[in-house]
JSON list of C-alpha atoms in Angstrom, two decimals:
[
{"chain": "A", "resi": 317, "resn": "UNK", "atom": "CA", "xyz": [111.52, 164.37, 273.87]},
{"chain": "A", "resi": 318, "resn": "UNK", "atom": "CA", "xyz": [108.19, 164.09, 272.20]},
{"chain": "A", "resi": 319, "resn": "UNK", "atom": "CA", "xyz": [106.91, 162.41, 269.37]},
{"chain": "A", "resi": 320, "resn": "UNK", "atom": "CA", "xyz": [105.48, 164.23, 266.32]},
{"chain": "A", "resi": 321, "resn": "UNK", "atom": "CA", "xyz": [102.03, 164.77, 265.11]},
{"chain": "A", "resi": 322, "resn": "UNK", "atom": "CA", "xyz": [99.98, 164.98, 262.62]},
{"chain": "A", "resi": 323, "resn": "UNK", "atom": "CA", "xyz": [98.81, 169.39, 263.22]},
{"chain": "A", "resi": 324, "resn": "UNK", "atom": "CA", "xyz": [96.60, 169.09, 259.76]},
{"chain": "A", "resi": 325, "resn": "UNK", "atom": "CA", "xyz": [94.95, 167.49, 256.97]},
{"chain": "A", "resi": 326, "resn": "UNK", "atom": "CA", "xyz": [93.62, 169.58, 253.97]},
{"chain": "A", "resi": 327, "resn": "UNK", "atom": "CA", "xyz": [92.06, 168.01, 251.03]},
{"chain": "A", "resi": 328, "resn": "UNK", "atom": "CA", "xyz": [92.01, 169.44, 247.49]},
{"chain": "A", "resi": 329, "resn": "UNK", "atom": "CA", "xyz": [90.99, 167.76, 243.81]},
{"chain": "A", "resi": 330, "resn": "UNK", "atom": "CA", "xyz": [90.40, 168.39, 240.20]},
{"chain": "A", "resi": 331, "resn": "UNK", "atom": "CA", "xyz": [88.19, 166.47, 238.28]},
{"chain": "A", "resi": 332, "resn": "UNK", "atom": "CA", "xyz": [89.06, 167.31, 234.52]},
{"chain": "A", "resi": 333, "resn": "UNK", "atom": "CA", "xyz": [92.26, 166.81, 233.18]},
{"chain": "A", "resi": 334, "resn": "UNK", "atom": "CA", "xyz": [94.76, 170.25, 233.63]},
{"chain": "A", "resi": 335, "resn": "UNK", "atom": "CA", "xyz": [98.02, 171.32, 233.55]},
{"chain": "A", "resi": 336, "resn": "UNK", "atom": "CA", "xyz": [98.02, 172.73, 236.95]},
{"chain": "A", "resi": 337, "resn": "UNK", "atom": "CA", "xyz": [96.71, 172.00, 240.73]},
{"chain": "A", "resi": 338, "resn": "UNK", "atom": "CA", "xyz": [96.84, 173.98, 243.76]},
{"chain": "A", "resi": 339, "resn": "UNK", "atom": "CA", "xyz": [98.02, 172.99, 246.99]},
{"chain": "A", "resi": 340, "resn": "UNK", "atom": "CA", "xyz": [97.02, 175.71, 249.59]},
{"chain": "A", "resi": 341, "resn": "UNK", "atom": "CA", "xyz": [99.33, 176.16, 252.75]},
{"chain": "A", "resi": 342, "resn": "UNK", "atom": "CA", "xyz": [97.62, 175.22, 255.97]},
{"chain": "A", "resi": 343, "resn": "UNK", "atom": "CA", "xyz": [96.84, 177.84, 258.36]},
{"chain": "A", "resi": 344, "resn": "UNK", "atom": "CA", "xyz": [98.81, 177.99, 261.37]},
{"chain": "A", "resi": 345, "resn": "UNK", "atom": "CA", "xyz": [102.14, 176.53, 259.34]},
{"chain": "A", "resi": 346, "resn": "UNK", "atom": "CA", "xyz": [105.44, 178.11, 261.42]},
{"chain": "A", "resi": 347, "resn": "UNK", "atom": "CA", "xyz": [108.79, 178.19, 260.59]},
{"chain": "A", "resi": 348, "resn": "UNK", "atom": "CA", "xyz": [110.31, 174.22, 261.00]},
{"chain": "A", "resi": 349, "resn": "UNK", "atom": "CA", "xyz": [107.07, 172.22, 260.94]},
{"chain": "A", "resi": 350, "resn": "UNK", "atom": "CA", "xyz": [107.47, 169.39, 258.17]},
{"chain": "A", "resi": 351, "resn": "UNK", "atom": "CA", "xyz": [104.62, 169.83, 255.07]},
{"chain": "A", "resi": 352, "resn": "UNK", "atom": "CA", "xyz": [104.43, 167.12, 252.84]},
{"chain": "A", "resi": 353, "resn": "UNK", "atom": "CA", "xyz": [102.17, 166.47, 249.77]},
{"chain": "A", "resi": 354, "resn": "UNK", "atom": "CA", "xyz": [100.79, 163.14, 248.51]},
{"chain": "A", "resi": 355, "resn": "UNK", "atom": "CA", "xyz": [98.88, 162.93, 245.22]},
{"chain": "A", "resi": 356, "resn": "UNK", "atom": "CA", "xyz": [97.33, 160.40, 243.41]},
{"chain": "A", "resi": 357, "resn": "UNK", "atom": "CA", "xyz": [97.74, 161.36, 239.71]},
{"chain": "A", "resi": 358, "resn": "UNK", "atom": "CA", "xyz": [93.98, 159.88, 238.89]},
{"chain": "A", "resi": 359, "resn": "UNK", "atom": "CA", "xyz": [93.67, 157.39, 235.20]},
{"chain": "A", "resi": 360, "resn": "UNK", "atom": "CA", "xyz": [96.37, 159.10, 233.25]},
{"chain": "A", "resi": 361, "resn": "UNK", "atom": "CA", "xyz": [100.27, 158.80, 233.47]},
{"chain": "A", "resi": 362, "resn": "UNK", "atom": "CA", "xyz": [101.53, 162.57, 234.51]},
{"chain": "A", "resi": 363, "resn": "UNK", "atom": "CA", "xyz": [105.18, 163.62, 235.70]},
{"chain": "A", "resi": 364, "resn": "UNK", "atom": "CA", "xyz": [104.94, 166.49, 238.30]},
{"chain": "A", "resi": 365, "resn": "UNK", "atom": "CA", "xyz": [107.24, 169.61, 238.16]},
{"chain": "A", "resi": 366, "resn": "UNK", "atom": "CA", "xyz": [107.61, 170.23, 242.03]},
{"chain": "A", "resi": 367, "resn": "UNK", "atom": "CA", "xyz": [108.44, 173.64, 243.23]},
{"chain": "A", "resi": 368, "resn": "UNK", "atom": "CA", "xyz": [112.38, 174.08, 243.54]},
{"chain": "A", "resi": 369, "resn": "UNK", "atom": "CA", "xyz": [111.79, 174.57, 247.78]},
{"chain": "A", "resi": 370, "resn": "UNK", "atom": "CA", "xyz": [110.13, 171.30, 247.93]},
{"chain": "A", "resi": 371, "resn": "UNK", "atom": "CA", "xyz": [112.47, 167.36, 248.29]},
{"chain": "A", "resi": 372, "resn": "UNK", "atom": "CA", "xyz": [110.76, 165.10, 245.97]},
{"chain": "A", "resi": 373, "resn": "UNK", "atom": "CA", "xyz": [110.26, 161.47, 247.13]},
{"chain": "A", "resi": 374, "resn": "UNK", "atom": "CA", "xyz": [108.09, 160.13, 244.88]},
{"chain": "A", "resi": 375, "resn": "UNK", "atom": "CA", "xyz": [107.24, 160.02, 240.73]},
{"chain": "A", "resi": 376, "resn": "UNK", "atom": "CA", "xyz": [105.14, 157.29, 239.66]},
{"chain": "A", "resi": 377, "resn": "UNK", "atom": "CA", "xyz": [104.72, 158.03, 236.23]},
{"chain": "A", "resi": 378, "resn": "UNK", "atom": "CA", "xyz": [102.18, 155.81, 235.73]},
{"chain": "A", "resi": 379, "resn": "UNK", "atom": "CA", "xyz": [98.07, 155.25, 235.49]},
{"chain": "A", "resi": 380, "resn": "UNK", "atom": "CA", "xyz": [97.31, 155.75, 239.02]},
{"chain": "A", "resi": 381, "resn": "UNK", "atom": "CA", "xyz": [100.83, 156.43, 240.50]},
{"chain": "A", "resi": 382, "resn": "UNK", "atom": "CA", "xyz": [101.66, 158.16, 243.55]},
{"chain": "A", "resi": 383, "resn": "UNK", "atom": "CA", "xyz": [103.44, 161.64, 243.88]},
{"chain": "A", "resi": 384, "resn": "UNK", "atom": "CA", "xyz": [105.34, 162.73, 247.12]},
{"chain": "A", "resi": 385, "resn": "UNK", "atom": "CA", "xyz": [106.92, 165.96, 248.20]},
{"chain": "A", "resi": 386, "resn": "UNK", "atom": "CA", "xyz": [108.14, 167.35, 251.66]},
{"chain": "A", "resi": 387, "resn": "UNK", "atom": "CA", "xyz": [109.34, 170.31, 252.41]},
{"chain": "A", "resi": 388, "resn": "UNK", "atom": "CA", "xyz": [110.24, 172.36, 255.78]},
{"chain": "A", "resi": 389, "resn": "UNK", "atom": "CA", "xyz": [108.94, 175.47, 255.99]},
{"chain": "A", "resi": 390, "resn": "UNK", "atom": "CA", "xyz": [111.48, 178.32, 256.31]},
{"chain": "A", "resi": 391, "resn": "UNK", "atom": "CA", "xyz": [109.10, 181.23, 256.40]},
{"chain": "A", "resi": 392, "resn": "UNK", "atom": "CA", "xyz": [105.69, 180.48, 257.55]},
{"chain": "A", "resi": 393, "resn": "UNK", "atom": "CA", "xyz": [104.49, 184.02, 256.55]},
{"chain": "A", "resi": 394, "resn": "UNK", "atom": "CA", "xyz": [105.28, 183.33, 252.62]},
{"chain": "A", "resi": 395, "resn": "UNK", "atom": "CA", "xyz": [105.98, 180.57, 250.26]},
{"chain": "A", "resi": 396, "resn": "UNK", "atom": "CA", "xyz": [105.17, 176.97, 251.48]}
]
């Protein structure tokens, strides 16, 4: 059995305060692939309200806090 490997890493940033940040699904995503989101919230504390299909692992409500969530792809052609 082969060990899991990272296939794609996509990065993005928002340089101004806001209430939305779009996460773009990488190309070539297939059913049963594992997607992981890791966000650094920047210099202000904020809470992330993730899409219901994501499982939240960490949401540090503090300055420079992290947010981590994951999900397995169930519809590769649609919503991640």
